[in-house]
Coordinates of C-alpha atoms in Angstrom, one line a residue:
Chain A
D1 CA -7.2 -10.7 -16.5
T2 CA -3.5 -10.3 -15.6
G3 CA -3.9 -8.2 -12.8
V4 CA -2.2 -4.7 -12.5
S5 CA 0.8 -4.2 -15.1
Q6 CA 3.6 -1.8 -14.4
D7 CA 6.3 -0.9 -16.8
P8 CA 9.2 -0.9 -16.6
R9 CA 10.0 -3.1 -13.6
H10 CA 13.0 -1.2 -13.1
K11 CA 14.5 2.2 -14.4
I12 CA 18.1 3.6 -13.5
T13 CA 18.5 7.0 -14.7
K14 CA 20.9 9.9 -14.2
R15 CA 20.3 12.8 -11.9
G16 CA 18.4 15.4 -13.7
Q17 CA 16.9 13.3 -16.4
N18 CA 12.9 12.7 -16.9
V19 CA 11.4 9.4 -16.1
T20 CA 8.0 8.4 -16.9
F21 CA 6.4 4.9 -15.7
R22 CA 3.3 3.1 -17.0
C23 CA 0.4 1.5 -15.3
D24 CA -2.2 -0.8 -16.8
P25 CA -5.0 -1.4 -14.1
I26 CA -7.5 -4.4 -14.0
S27 CA -9.8 -3.4 -16.8
E28 CA -13.1 -3.2 -14.6
H29 CA -11.4 -1.3 -11.8
N30 CA -12.5 2.6 -12.0
R31 CA -10.1 3.8 -9.7
L32 CA -6.5 4.1 -10.0
Y33 CA -3.6 4.7 -7.3
W34 CA 0.0 5.8 -7.2
Y35 CA 2.1 5.1 -4.1
R36 CA 5.9 5.3 -3.4
Q37 CA 7.7 3.2 -1.2
T38 CA 11.3 3.4 0.2
L39 CA 13.3 1.1 2.0
G40 CA 11.7 0.3 5.4
Q41 CA 8.8 2.2 5.4
G42 CA 5.0 1.5 3.9
P43 CA 3.7 2.7 0.8
E44 CA 3.1 6.4 0.8
F45 CA 0.1 7.7 -0.9
L46 CA 1.0 10.2 -4.2
T47 CA -2.5 10.3 -6.0
Y48 CA -5.4 8.7 -7.3
F49 CA -7.8 9.0 -10.2
Q50 CA -11.4 7.6 -10.7
N51 CA -11.8 7.2 -14.4
E52 CA -9.8 10.1 -16.3
A53 CA -10.2 12.6 -13.1
Q54 CA -7.5 13.0 -10.6
L55 CA -9.2 13.3 -7.1
E56 CA -6.5 13.8 -4.4
K57 CA -2.9 14.5 -4.5
S58 CA -0.5 14.4 -2.0
R59 CA 2.0 17.3 -0.6
L60 CA 4.3 14.6 -1.8
L61 CA 4.1 15.0 -5.3
S62 CA 5.8 18.1 -6.0
D63 CA 5.7 20.0 -9.3
R64 CA 8.5 17.7 -11.1
F65 CA 5.8 15.1 -10.6
S66 CA 2.8 14.6 -12.8
A67 CA 0.4 12.1 -13.4
E68 CA -2.4 11.5 -15.9
R69 CA -4.9 9.2 -17.0
P70 CA -6.0 10.4 -20.2
K71 CA -8.6 7.6 -21.2
G72 CA -9.6 6.7 -18.1
S73 CA -7.5 3.3 -18.8
F74 CA -3.9 3.1 -18.3
S75 CA -1.9 5.8 -16.3
T76 CA 1.2 7.1 -16.3
L77 CA 3.5 9.0 -13.5
E78 CA 6.4 11.1 -14.8
I79 CA 9.0 12.3 -12.8
Q80 CA 11.2 15.5 -14.4
R81 CA 14.5 16.8 -13.4
T82 CA 15.1 13.5 -11.1
E83 CA 16.8 13.8 -8.0
Q84 CA 18.6 11.0 -5.6
G85 CA 15.7 11.5 -3.2
D86 CA 13.4 10.0 -6.1
S87 CA 14.9 6.7 -5.4
A88 CA 11.9 4.6 -4.5
M89 CA 9.6 1.5 -5.4
Y90 CA 6.4 2.9 -7.4
L91 CA 3.5 1.3 -6.9
C92 CA 0.6 1.6 -8.8
A93 CA -2.8 -0.2 -7.5
S94 CA -6.4 -0.2 -8.9
G95 CA -9.7 -0.8 -7.3
K96 CA -13.4 -0.1 -7.5
E97 CA -15.1 2.8 -6.3
A98 CA -16.6 2.2 -2.8
S99 CA -14.2 -0.8 -2.1
Y100 CA -11.2 -0.4 0.1
G101 CA -9.2 -3.4 -0.9
Y102 CA -7.0 -2.3 -3.8
T103 CA -5.0 -4.6 -6.4
F104 CA -1.4 -3.6 -6.4
G105 CA 1.1 -4.2 -9.3
S106 CA 4.5 -5.4 -8.7
G107 CA 5.9 -1.7 -8.7
T108 CA 8.8 0.2 -10.6
R109 CA 11.8 0.5 -9.1
L110 CA 13.6 3.7 -9.8
T111 CA 17.4 4.3 -8.9
V112 CA 18.8 8.0 -9.7
V113 CA 22.5 8.0 -9.5
Chain B
D1 CA 3.8 12.6 11.5
Q2 CA 3.4 8.7 11.1
Q3 CA -0.4 8.3 11.7
V4 CA -0.1 4.5 11.5
K5 CA 2.7 2.9 13.3
Q6 CA 4.4 -0.7 13.4
N7 CA 6.5 -0.7 16.1
S8 CA 8.2 -4.2 15.6
P9 CA 10.3 -4.0 12.5
S10 CA 10.4 -8.1 12.6
L11 CA 8.7 -11.2 14.2
S12 CA 10.0 -14.9 13.9
V13 CA 7.7 -17.5 15.0
Q14 CA 7.8 -21.4 15.0
E15 CA 5.4 -23.1 12.4
G16 CA 2.3 -24.1 13.9
R17 CA 2.2 -21.6 16.6
I18 CA 0.4 -18.2 16.7
S19 CA 1.9 -15.3 14.7
I20 CA 0.6 -11.8 16.8
L21 CA 1.4 -8.5 14.3
N22 CA 0.6 -5.2 16.0
C23 CA -0.3 -1.8 14.6
D24 CA -1.2 1.6 16.6
Y25 CA -2.9 4.6 15.0
T26 CA -3.3 8.1 16.3
N27 CA -6.2 9.5 14.2
S28 CA -9.4 8.6 15.6
M29 CA -11.2 9.6 12.4
F30 CA -10.0 6.3 10.8
D31 CA -12.7 4.0 10.4
Y32 CA -11.7 1.2 8.3
F33 CA -8.4 -0.6 8.6
L34 CA -6.8 -3.5 6.3
W35 CA -3.7 -5.9 6.4
Y36 CA -1.6 -6.2 3.4
K37 CA 1.2 -9.1 2.6
K38 CA 4.3 -8.3 0.7
Y39 CA 6.5 -11.0 -0.5
P40 CA 10.2 -9.8 -2.2
A41 CA 9.6 -8.4 -5.9
E42 CA 5.8 -8.2 -5.5
G43 CA 3.6 -5.9 -4.8
P44 CA 1.3 -5.7 -1.4
T45 CA -1.6 -8.3 -1.7
F46 CA -4.8 -7.4 0.5
L47 CA -5.2 -9.9 3.0
I48 CA -8.3 -8.9 5.4
S49 CA -10.0 -5.9 6.9
I50 CA -12.1 -4.5 9.5
S51 CA -14.4 -1.5 9.6
S52 CA -14.6 0.4 13.0
I53 CA -17.9 -0.8 13.8
K54 CA -16.5 -3.9 14.7
D55 CA -14.2 -5.5 16.9
K56 CA -13.3 -8.7 15.4
N57 CA -13.1 -10.0 11.9
E58 CA -11.9 -13.6 10.9
D59 CA -11.0 -15.1 7.9
G60 CA -9.7 -18.7 8.1
R61 CA -6.3 -18.8 9.8
F62 CA -6.3 -14.9 9.9
T63 CA -8.1 -12.9 12.3
V64 CA -8.0 -9.0 12.7
F65 CA -8.8 -7.6 16.1
L66 CA -9.6 -3.8 16.7
N67 CA -9.3 -2.0 20.1
K68 CA -10.9 1.5 19.3
S69 CA -10.4 3.0 22.7
A70 CA -6.7 1.8 22.6
K71 CA -6.6 2.7 18.9
H72 CA -4.8 -0.5 18.3
L73 CA -5.4 -3.4 16.0
S74 CA -3.8 -6.8 15.8
L75 CA -3.5 -9.6 13.3
H76 CA -3.5 -13.0 14.4
I77 CA -2.0 -16.0 12.5
V78 CA -3.0 -19.3 13.6
P79 CA -1.6 -21.8 12.9
S80 CA 1.8 -20.2 11.2
Q81 CA 3.0 -21.9 8.0
P82 CA 6.3 -21.2 6.3
G83 CA 4.8 -19.6 3.4
D84 CA 3.4 -16.8 5.8
S85 CA 6.9 -15.4 5.9
A86 CA 6.4 -12.0 4.2
V87 CA 6.4 -8.4 5.1
Y88 CA 2.9 -7.2 7.0
F89 CA 1.6 -3.9 6.6
C90 CA -1.7 -2.5 8.0
A91 CA -3.6 0.5 6.7
A92 CA -6.1 2.7 7.6
S93 CA -8.8 5.1 5.7
G94 CA -10.4 8.0 7.0
V95 CA -14.2 9.1 7.1
N96 CA -15.9 9.3 4.1
N97 CA -12.8 8.2 2.1
Q98 CA -14.0 5.2 1.0
G99 CA -12.1 3.9 -1.9
G100 CA -9.7 6.7 -1.6
K101 CA -6.0 6.9 -0.3
L102 CA -4.9 4.6 2.6
I103 CA -2.2 5.4 5.3
F104 CA 0.3 2.6 5.7
G105 CA 2.5 1.3 8.4
Q106 CA 6.0 1.0 8.5
G107 CA 5.7 -3.2 8.3
T108 CA 6.5 -6.1 10.1
E109 CA 8.7 -8.7 8.5
L110 CA 7.4 -12.3 9.8
S111 CA 9.6 -15.2 9.7
V112 CA 7.8 -18.7 10.2
K113 CA 10.5 -21.2 11.0
P114 CA 9.9 -24.8 10.2

């Protein structure tokens, strides 16, 4: 197992465009998390899934953001009508139910110009 | 509303000495705490954790101490090594939230000098 994989590693987009990120978790992990990290800050929780069910969403996840995990395996995070304030590192993590320690991927760095 | 705070953005320590990283929290409902380490261009890596029913947990060179009355935890690294140079985040989880979201501090960048 190669760990948590995120694609792409970097994304530069123009303001107003839509972007989609993909996360492939560790195969035996049934929970998948999305976090966002900006410079000088720790990761901020966005949402998480148990299998295909989205169990919790942060207030940070505006209606421009949507996440899916259609078959309980990989997940996608889409940002519509991107804004400069969306520029950040988007981190995906996976873990097992009832286990606190996640495994993070290397992240997707989004730059909105 | 920063529920988990790491007030020292950076820390510099000589190789072989002790590194002490501090973390404060405001929510008394947090019941599990974790430390993550992050190298540049990589995601955070889980390091060590502690349940609120304990006041100390040790794993090799790493020890985490929890002072619930002060809402304070600390990570001790002894002896410090140059490879420990990284950003360290503390994180907290709430009651009945096992396996759910974590609240992270802002991070402390540790530099261990040879």
